[in-house]
PDB file as gemmi writes it, atoms N, CA and C in Angstrom:
CRYST1    1.000    1.000    1.000  90.00  90.00  90.00 P 1                      
ATOM      1  N   MET A   1       0.850  -1.165   0.000  1.00  0.00           N  
ATOM      2  CA  MET A   1       0.000   0.000   0.000  1.00  0.00           C  
ATOM      3  C   MET A   1       0.899   1.232   0.000  1.00  0.00           C  
ATOM      4  N   GLU A   2       0.558   2.157  -0.831  1.00  0.00           N  
ATOM      5  CA  GLU A   2       1.314   3.390  -0.886  1.00  0.00           C  
ATOM      6  C   GLU A   2       1.022   4.242   0.338  1.00  0.00           C  
ATOM      7  N   THR A   3       1.960   5.080   0.691  1.00  0.00           N  
ATOM      8  CA  THR A   3       1.819   5.935   1.860  1.00  0.00           C  
ATOM      9  C   THR A   3       0.582   6.819   1.763  1.00  0.00           C  
ATOM     10  N   LYS A   4       0.296   7.337   0.578  1.00  0.00           N  
ATOM     11  CA  LYS A   4      -0.883   8.193   0.392  1.00  0.00           C  
ATOM     12  C   LYS A   4      -2.165   7.454   0.751  1.00  0.00           C  
ATOM     13  N   GLU A   5      -2.280   6.210   0.280  1.00  0.00           N  
ATOM     14  CA  GLU A   5      -3.468   5.403   0.553  1.00  0.00           C  
ATOM     15  C   GLU A   5      -3.579   5.094   2.038  1.00  0.00           C  
ATOM     16  N   LEU A   6      -2.452   4.759   2.650  1.00  0.00           N  
ATOM     17  CA  LEU A   6      -2.431   4.467   4.078  1.00  0.00           C  
ATOM     18  C   LEU A   6      -2.881   5.692   4.864  1.00  0.00           C  
ATOM     19  N   LYS A   7      -2.380   6.855   4.491  1.00  0.00           N  
ATOM     20  CA  LYS A   7      -2.744   8.085   5.191  1.00  0.00           C  
ATOM     21  C   LYS A   7      -4.242   8.367   5.069  1.00  0.00           C  
ATOM     22  N   LYS A   8      -4.822   8.116   3.902  1.00  0.00           N  
ATOM     23  CA  LYS A   8      -6.259   8.331   3.717  1.00  0.00           C  
ATOM     24  C   LYS A   8      -7.073   7.452   4.659  1.00  0.00           C  
ATOM     25  N   ILE A   9      -6.688   6.192   4.774  1.00  0.00           N  
ATOM     26  CA  ILE A   9      -7.404   5.263   5.654  1.00  0.00           C  
ATOM     27  C   ILE A   9      -7.265   5.697   7.106  1.00  0.00           C  
ATOM     28  N   VAL A  10      -6.048   6.030   7.494  1.00  0.00           N  
ATOM     29  CA  VAL A  10      -5.771   6.405   8.878  1.00  0.00           C  
ATOM     30  C   VAL A  10      -6.522   7.680   9.269  1.00  0.00           C  
ATOM     31  N   GLU A  11      -6.608   8.621   8.335  1.00  0.00           N  
ATOM     32  CA  GLU A  11      -7.308   9.870   8.633  1.00  0.00           C  
ATOM     33  C   GLU A  11      -8.823   9.689   8.651  1.00  0.00           C  
ATOM     34  N   LYS A  12      -9.314   8.735   7.892  1.00  0.00           N  
ATOM     35  CA  LYS A  12     -10.762   8.558   7.750  1.00  0.00           C  
ATOM     36  C   LYS A  12     -11.372   7.676   8.846  1.00  0.00           C  
ATOM     37  N   TYR A  13     -10.630   6.673   9.309  1.00  0.00           N  
ATOM     38  CA  TYR A  13     -11.179   5.677  10.231  1.00  0.00           C  
ATOM     39  C   TYR A  13     -10.415   5.643  11.547  1.00  0.00           C  
ATOM     40  N   SER A  14     -11.127   5.324  12.618  1.00  0.00           N  
ATOM     41  CA  SER A  14     -10.492   5.136  13.924  1.00  0.00           C  
ATOM     42  C   SER A  14      -9.871   3.737  13.970  1.00  0.00           C  
ATOM     43  N   ALA A  15      -9.071   3.491  14.992  1.00  0.00           N  
ATOM     44  CA  ALA A  15      -8.461   2.161  15.154  1.00  0.00           C  
ATOM     45  C   ALA A  15      -9.537   1.089  15.302  1.00  0.00           C  
ATOM     46  N   ASP A  16     -10.602   1.400  16.032  1.00  0.00           N  
ATOM     47  CA  ASP A  16     -11.690   0.432  16.205  1.00  0.00           C  
ATOM     48  C   ASP A  16     -12.402   0.142  14.883  1.00  0.00           C  
ATOM     49  N   GLN A  17     -12.599   1.166  14.069  1.00  0.00           N  
ATOM     50  CA  GLN A  17     -13.240   0.963  12.770  1.00  0.00           C  
ATOM     51  C   GLN A  17     -12.357   0.119  11.849  1.00  0.00           C  
ATOM     52  N   ILE A  18     -11.061   0.353  11.897  1.00  0.00           N  
ATOM     53  CA  ILE A  18     -10.137  -0.431  11.075  1.00  0.00           C  
ATOM     54  C   ILE A  18     -10.147  -1.884  11.536  1.00  0.00           C  
ATOM     55  N   GLU A  19     -10.164  -2.100  12.853  1.00  0.00           N  
ATOM     56  CA  GLU A  19     -10.245  -3.462  13.396  1.00  0.00           C  
ATOM     57  C   GLU A  19     -11.519  -4.151  12.910  1.00  0.00           C  
ATOM     58  N   SER A  20     -12.610  -3.408  12.895  1.00  0.00           N  
ATOM     59  CA  SER A  20     -13.878  -3.947  12.385  1.00  0.00           C  
ATOM     60  C   SER A  20     -13.748  -4.332  10.916  1.00  0.00           C  
ATOM     61  N   CYS A  21     -13.066  -3.519  10.144  1.00  0.00           N  
ATOM     62  CA  CYS A  21     -12.865  -3.821   8.723  1.00  0.00           C  
ATOM     63  C   CYS A  21     -12.027  -5.084   8.541  1.00  0.00           C  
ATOM     64  N   ILE A  22     -11.050  -5.278   9.411  1.00  0.00           N  
ATOM     65  CA  ILE A  22     -10.232  -6.498   9.351  1.00  0.00           C  
ATOM     66  C   ILE A  22     -11.115  -7.712   9.606  1.00  0.00           C  
ATOM     67  N   ARG A  23     -11.955  -7.626  10.645  1.00  0.00           N  
ATOM     68  CA  ARG A  23     -12.857  -8.743  10.953  1.00  0.00           C  
ATOM     69  C   ARG A  23     -13.816  -9.012   9.799  1.00  0.00           C  
ATOM     70  N   GLN A  24     -14.344  -7.956   9.201  1.00  0.00           N  
ATOM     71  CA  GLN A  24     -15.247  -8.117   8.059  1.00  0.00           C  
ATOM     72  C   GLN A  24     -14.534  -8.796   6.895  1.00  0.00           C  
ATOM     73  N   GLN A  25     -13.299  -8.392   6.651  1.00  0.00           N  
ATOM     74  CA  GLN A  25     -12.535  -8.970   5.543  1.00  0.00           C  
ATOM     75  C   GLN A  25     -12.306 -10.457   5.772  1.00  0.00           C  
ATOM     76  N   VAL A  26     -11.976 -10.815   7.001  1.00  0.00           N  
ATOM     77  CA  VAL A  26     -11.739 -12.224   7.329  1.00  0.00           C  
ATOM     78  C   VAL A  26     -13.034 -13.022   7.214  1.00  0.00           C  
ATOM     79  N   ASP A  27     -14.126 -12.477   7.735  1.00  0.00           N  
ATOM     80  CA  ASP A  27     -15.401 -13.195   7.763  1.00  0.00           C  
ATOM     81  C   ASP A  27     -16.126 -13.226   6.423  1.00  0.00           C  
ATOM     82  N   LYS A  28     -16.131 -12.101   5.708  1.00  0.00           N  
ATOM     83  CA  LYS A  28     -16.958 -11.972   4.508  1.00  0.00           C  
ATOM     84  C   LYS A  28     -16.191 -11.796   3.210  1.00  0.00           C  
ATOM     85  N   GLY A  29     -14.882 -11.509   3.312  1.00  0.00           N  
ATOM     86  CA  GLY A  29     -14.104 -11.269   2.105  1.00  0.00           C  
ATOM     87  C   GLY A  29     -14.270  -9.866   1.554  1.00  0.00           C  
ATOM     88  N   GLU A  30     -14.882  -8.987   2.333  1.00  0.00           N  
ATOM     89  CA  GLU A  30     -15.036  -7.577   1.955  1.00  0.00           C  
ATOM     90  C   GLU A  30     -15.099  -6.754   3.224  1.00  0.00           C  
ATOM     91  N   ASN A  31     -14.949  -5.425   3.092  1.00  0.00           N  
ATOM     92  CA  ASN A  31     -14.957  -4.579   4.279  1.00  0.00           C  
ATOM     93  C   ASN A  31     -15.502  -3.203   3.954  1.00  0.00           C  
ATOM     94  N   GLU A  32     -16.014  -2.538   4.993  1.00  0.00           N  
ATOM     95  CA  GLU A  32     -16.614  -1.224   4.804  1.00  0.00           C  
ATOM     96  C   GLU A  32     -15.590  -0.106   4.693  1.00  0.00           C  
ATOM     97  N   CYS A  33     -14.318  -0.405   4.882  1.00  0.00           N  
ATOM     98  CA  CYS A  33     -13.265   0.603   4.715  1.00  0.00           C  
ATOM     99  C   CYS A  33     -12.902   0.773   3.233  1.00  0.00           C  
ATOM    100  N   ASN A  34     -13.530  -0.009   2.397  1.00  0.00           N  
ATOM    101  CA  ASN A  34     -13.309   0.056   0.949  1.00  0.00           C  
ATOM    102  C   ASN A  34     -11.869  -0.211   0.545  1.00  0.00           C  
ATOM    103  N   VAL A  35     -11.198  -1.066   1.299  1.00  0.00           N  
ATOM    104  CA  VAL A  35      -9.865  -1.507   0.934  1.00  0.00           C  
ATOM    105  C   VAL A  35     -10.026  -2.871   0.286  1.00  0.00           C  
ATOM    106  N   ALA A  36      -9.687  -2.950  -0.983  1.00  0.00           N  
ATOM    107  CA  ALA A  36      -9.838  -4.219  -1.704  1.00  0.00           C  
ATOM    108  C   ALA A  36      -8.858  -4.270  -2.855  1.00  0.00           C  
ATOM    109  N   ASP A  37      -8.181  -5.372  -2.964  1.00  0.00           N  
ATOM    110  CA  ASP A  37      -7.329  -5.583  -4.130  1.00  0.00           C  
ATOM    111  C   ASP A  37      -7.394  -7.034  -4.605  1.00  0.00           C  
ATOM    112  N   GLY A  38      -8.337  -7.778  -4.054  1.00  0.00           N  
ATOM    113  CA  GLY A  38      -8.537  -9.156  -4.486  1.00  0.00           C  
ATOM    114  C   GLY A  38      -7.507 -10.143  -3.972  1.00  0.00           C  
ATOM    115  N   SER A  39      -6.759  -9.761  -2.952  1.00  0.00           N  
ATOM    116  CA  SER A  39      -5.745 -10.676  -2.433  1.00  0.00           C  
ATOM    117  C   SER A  39      -5.742 -10.657  -0.909  1.00  0.00           C  
ATOM    118  N   ASP A  40      -4.901 -11.495  -0.353  1.00  0.00           N  
ATOM    119  CA  ASP A  40      -4.767 -11.561   1.099  1.00  0.00           C  
ATOM    120  C   ASP A  40      -4.056 -10.337   1.658  1.00  0.00           C  
ATOM    121  N   GLU A  41      -3.512  -9.496   0.796  1.00  0.00           N  
ATOM    122  CA  GLU A  41      -2.807  -8.309   1.262  1.00  0.00           C  
ATOM    123  C   GLU A  41      -3.731  -7.283   1.889  1.00  0.00           C  
ATOM    124  N   VAL A  42      -5.022  -7.413   1.678  1.00  0.00           N  
ATOM    125  CA  VAL A  42      -5.981  -6.479   2.262  1.00  0.00           C  
ATOM    126  C   VAL A  42      -5.849  -6.481   3.777  1.00  0.00           C  
ATOM    127  N   ILE A  43      -5.745  -7.647   4.362  1.00  0.00           N  
ATOM    128  CA  ILE A  43      -5.626  -7.748   5.819  1.00  0.00           C  
ATOM    129  C   ILE A  43      -4.314  -7.121   6.283  1.00  0.00           C  
ATOM    130  N   THR A  44      -3.251  -7.335   5.550  1.00  0.00           N  
ATOM    131  CA  THR A  44      -1.967  -6.723   5.879  1.00  0.00           C  
ATOM    132  C   THR A  44      -2.076  -5.206   5.830  1.00  0.00           C  
ATOM    133  N   GLU A  45      -2.696  -4.697   4.774  1.00  0.00           N  
ATOM    134  CA  GLU A  45      -2.839  -3.250   4.620  1.00  0.00           C  
ATOM    135  C   GLU A  45      -3.678  -2.652   5.742  1.00  0.00           C  
ATOM    136  N   LEU A  46      -4.777  -3.307   6.070  1.00  0.00           N  
ATOM    137  CA  LEU A  46      -5.628  -2.814   7.152  1.00  0.00           C  
ATOM    138  C   LEU A  46      -4.906  -2.906   8.494  1.00  0.00           C  
ATOM    139  N   SER A  47      -4.127  -3.951   8.691  1.00  0.00           N  
ATOM    140  CA  SER A  47      -3.377  -4.107   9.940  1.00  0.00           C  
ATOM    141  C   SER A  47      -2.336  -2.996  10.096  1.00  0.00           C  
ATOM    142  N   GLU A  48      -1.656  -2.667   9.012  1.00  0.00           N  
ATOM    143  CA  GLU A  48      -0.688  -1.577   9.051  1.00  0.00           C  
ATOM    144  C   GLU A  48      -1.396  -0.263   9.382  1.00  0.00           C  
ATOM    145  N   ALA A  49      -2.544  -0.040   8.755  1.00  0.00           N  
ATOM    146  CA  ALA A  49      -3.307   1.184   9.017  1.00  0.00           C  
ATOM    147  C   ALA A  49      -3.738   1.248  10.482  1.00  0.00           C  
ATOM    148  N   GLU A  50      -4.136   0.114  11.031  1.00  0.00           N  
ATOM    149  CA  GLU A  50      -4.565   0.086  12.428  1.00  0.00           C  
ATOM    150  C   GLU A  50      -3.419   0.465  13.362  1.00  0.00           C  
ATOM    151  N   VAL A  51      -2.237  -0.079  13.123  1.00  0.00           N  
ATOM    152  CA  VAL A  51      -1.080   0.236  13.958  1.00  0.00           C  
ATOM    153  C   VAL A  51      -0.759   1.723  13.872  1.00  0.00           C  
ATOM    154  N   VAL A  52      -0.742   2.261  12.668  1.00  0.00           N  
ATOM    155  CA  VAL A  52      -0.437   3.680  12.493  1.00  0.00           C  
ATOM    156  C   VAL A  52      -1.480   4.537  13.207  1.00  0.00           C  
ATOM    157  N   ARG A  53      -2.746   4.184  13.067  1.00  0.00           N  
ATOM    158  CA  ARG A  53      -3.820   4.949  13.713  1.00  0.00           C  
ATOM    159  C   ARG A  53      -3.670   4.924  15.234  1.00  0.00           C  
ATOM    160  N   GLU A  54      -3.357   3.745  15.786  1.00  0.00           N  
ATOM    161  CA  GLU A  54      -3.175   3.633  17.230  1.00  0.00           C  
ATOM    162  C   GLU A  54      -2.015   4.503  17.708  1.00  0.00           C  
ATOM    163  N   LEU A  55      -0.930   4.514  16.957  1.00  0.00           N  
ATOM    164  CA  LEU A  55       0.223   5.338  17.319  1.00  0.00           C  
ATOM    165  C   LEU A  55      -0.122   6.823  17.235  1.00  0.00           C  
ATOM    166  N   MET A  56      -0.911   7.199  16.237  1.00  0.00           N  
ATOM    167  CA  MET A  56      -1.333   8.589  16.113  1.00  0.00           C  
ATOM    168  C   MET A  56      -2.253   8.966  17.272  1.00  0.00           C  
ATOM    169  N   ASP A  57      -3.093   8.035  17.693  1.00  0.00           N  
ATOM    170  CA  ASP A  57      -3.964   8.287  18.836  1.00  0.00           C  
ATOM    171  C   ASP A  57      -3.166   8.491  20.118  1.00  0.00           C  
ATOM    172  N   GLN A  58      -1.945   7.971  20.145  1.00  0.00           N  
ATOM    173  CA  GLN A  58      -1.060   8.141  21.297  1.00  0.00           C  
ATOM    174  C   GLN A  58      -0.265   9.443  21.205  1.00  0.00           C  
ATOM    175  N   GLY A  59      -0.492  10.210  20.128  1.00  0.00           N  
ATOM    176  CA  GLY A  59       0.148  11.515  20.011  1.00  0.00           C  
ATOM    177  C   GLY A  59       1.251  11.627  18.977  1.00  0.00           C  
ATOM    178  N   LYS A  60       1.566  10.544  18.294  1.00  0.00           N  
ATOM    179  CA  LYS A  60       2.601  10.612  17.267  1.00  0.00           C  
ATOM    180  C   LYS A  60       2.025  11.230  15.996  1.00  0.00           C  
ATOM    181  N   SER A  61       2.886  11.888  15.233  1.00  0.00           N  
ATOM    182  CA  SER A  61       2.461  12.401  13.927  1.00  0.00           C  
ATOM    183  C   SER A  61       2.381  11.218  12.964  1.00  0.00           C  
ATOM    184  N   PHE A  62       1.773  11.433  11.803  1.00  0.00           N  
ATOM    185  CA  PHE A  62       1.687  10.367  10.811  1.00  0.00           C  
ATOM    186  C   PHE A  62       3.077   9.874  10.439  1.00  0.00           C  
ATOM    187  N   SER A  63       4.009  10.794  10.216  1.00  0.00           N  
ATOM    188  CA  SER A  63       5.376  10.414   9.834  1.00  0.00           C  
ATOM    189  C   SER A  63       6.060   9.589  10.917  1.00  0.00           C  
ATOM    190  N   GLU A  64       5.906  10.018  12.171  1.00  0.00           N  
ATOM    191  CA  GLU A  64       6.507   9.268  13.276  1.00  0.00           C  
ATOM    192  C   GLU A  64       5.893   7.880  13.387  1.00  0.00           C  
ATOM    193  N   ALA A  65       4.578   7.799  13.228  1.00  0.00           N  
ATOM    194  CA  ALA A  65       3.890   6.506  13.307  1.00  0.00           C  
ATOM    195  C   ALA A  65       4.321   5.592  12.175  1.00  0.00           C  
ATOM    196  N   LEU A  66       4.498   6.146  10.994  1.00  0.00           N  
ATOM    197  CA  LEU A  66       4.938   5.359   9.846  1.00  0.00           C  
ATOM    198  C   LEU A  66       6.353   4.823  10.066  1.00  0.00           C  
ATOM    199  N   ARG A  67       7.221   5.649  10.611  1.00  0.00           N  
ATOM    200  CA  ARG A  67       8.583   5.187  10.918  1.00  0.00           C  
ATOM    201  C   ARG A  67       8.562   4.080  11.968  1.00  0.00           C  
ATOM    202  N   GLU A  68       7.714   4.230  12.977  1.00  0.00           N  
ATOM    203  CA  GLU A  68       7.592   3.205  14.019  1.00  0.00           C  
ATOM    204  C   GLU A  68       7.077   1.900  13.426  1.00  0.00           C  
ATOM    205  N   LEU A  69       6.109   1.982  12.538  1.00  0.00           N  
ATOM    206  CA  LEU A  69       5.605   0.785  11.855  1.00  0.00           C  
ATOM    207  C   LEU A  69       6.737   0.097  11.111  1.00  0.00           C  
ATOM    208  N   GLY A  70       7.514   0.870  10.368  1.00  0.00           N  
ATOM    209  CA  GLY A  70       8.653   0.303   9.642  1.00  0.00           C  
ATOM    210  C   GLY A  70       9.653  -0.365  10.568  1.00  0.00           C  
ATOM    211  N   ARG A  71       9.928   0.284  11.693  1.00  0.00           N  
ATOM    212  CA  ARG A  71      10.858  -0.286  12.673  1.00  0.00           C  
ATOM    213  C   ARG A  71      10.342  -1.619  13.194  1.00  0.00           C  
ATOM    214  N   ARG A  72       9.037  -1.672  13.499  1.00  0.00           N  
ATOM    215  CA  ARG A  72       8.439  -2.910  14.008  1.00  0.00           C  
ATOM    216  C   ARG A  72       8.469  -4.019  12.971  1.00  0.00           C  
ATOM    217  N   ILE A  73       8.200  -3.674  11.733  1.00  0.00           N  
ATOM    218  CA  ILE A  73       8.223  -4.678  10.664  1.00  0.00           C  
ATOM    219  C   ILE A  73       9.638  -5.229  10.495  1.00  0.00           C  
ATOM    220  N   ARG A  74      10.625  -4.344  10.474  1.00  0.00           N  
ATOM    221  CA  ARG A  74      12.019  -4.794  10.346  1.00  0.00           C  
ATOM    222  C   ARG A  74      12.417  -5.687  11.508  1.00  0.00           C  
ATOM    223  N   GLU A  75      11.940  -5.339  12.703  1.00  0.00           N  
ATOM    224  CA  GLU A  75      12.235  -6.134  13.891  1.00  0.00           C  
ATOM    225  C   GLU A  75      11.684  -7.558  13.749  1.00  0.00           C  
ATOM    226  N   VAL A  76      10.484  -7.665  13.233  1.00  0.00           N  
ATOM    227  CA  VAL A  76       9.853  -8.987  13.057  1.00  0.00           C  
ATOM    228  C   VAL A  76      10.623  -9.814  12.024  1.00  0.00           C  
ATOM    229  N   TYR A  77      11.054  -9.162  10.954  1.00  0.00           N  
ATOM    230  CA  TYR A  77      11.743  -9.881   9.894  1.00  0.00           C  
ATOM    231  C   TYR A  77      13.243  -9.979  10.121  1.00  0.00           C  
ATOM    232  N   GLY A  78      13.701  -9.567  11.287  1.00  0.00           N  
ATOM    233  CA  GLY A  78      15.110  -9.703  11.622  1.00  0.00           C  
ATOM    234  C   GLY A  78      16.016  -8.719  10.909  1.00  0.00           C  
ATOM    235  N   LYS A  79      15.484  -7.539  10.622  1.00  0.00           N  
ATOM    236  CA  LYS A  79      16.216  -6.449   9.976  1.00  0.00           C  
ATOM    237  C   LYS A  79      16.759  -6.944   8.682  1.00  0.00           C  
TER     238      LYS A  79                                                      
END                                                                             
């Protein structure tokens, strides 16, 4: 997902709404957040958006939250 698209989702939906969209995608194969690309990456994209939104809710700017997301992803994949 491009940064622009991620920012649109994060600005439009709360963390709880994004979580709901993830559940909808898993249960029904579609979601009300209108994130769809016909693949399993939808859940990944929504999950990234949820993390960024939660970090922003804690007071981080979008850029800071995006950097933190990247750091966490690198940590999981062993840098």
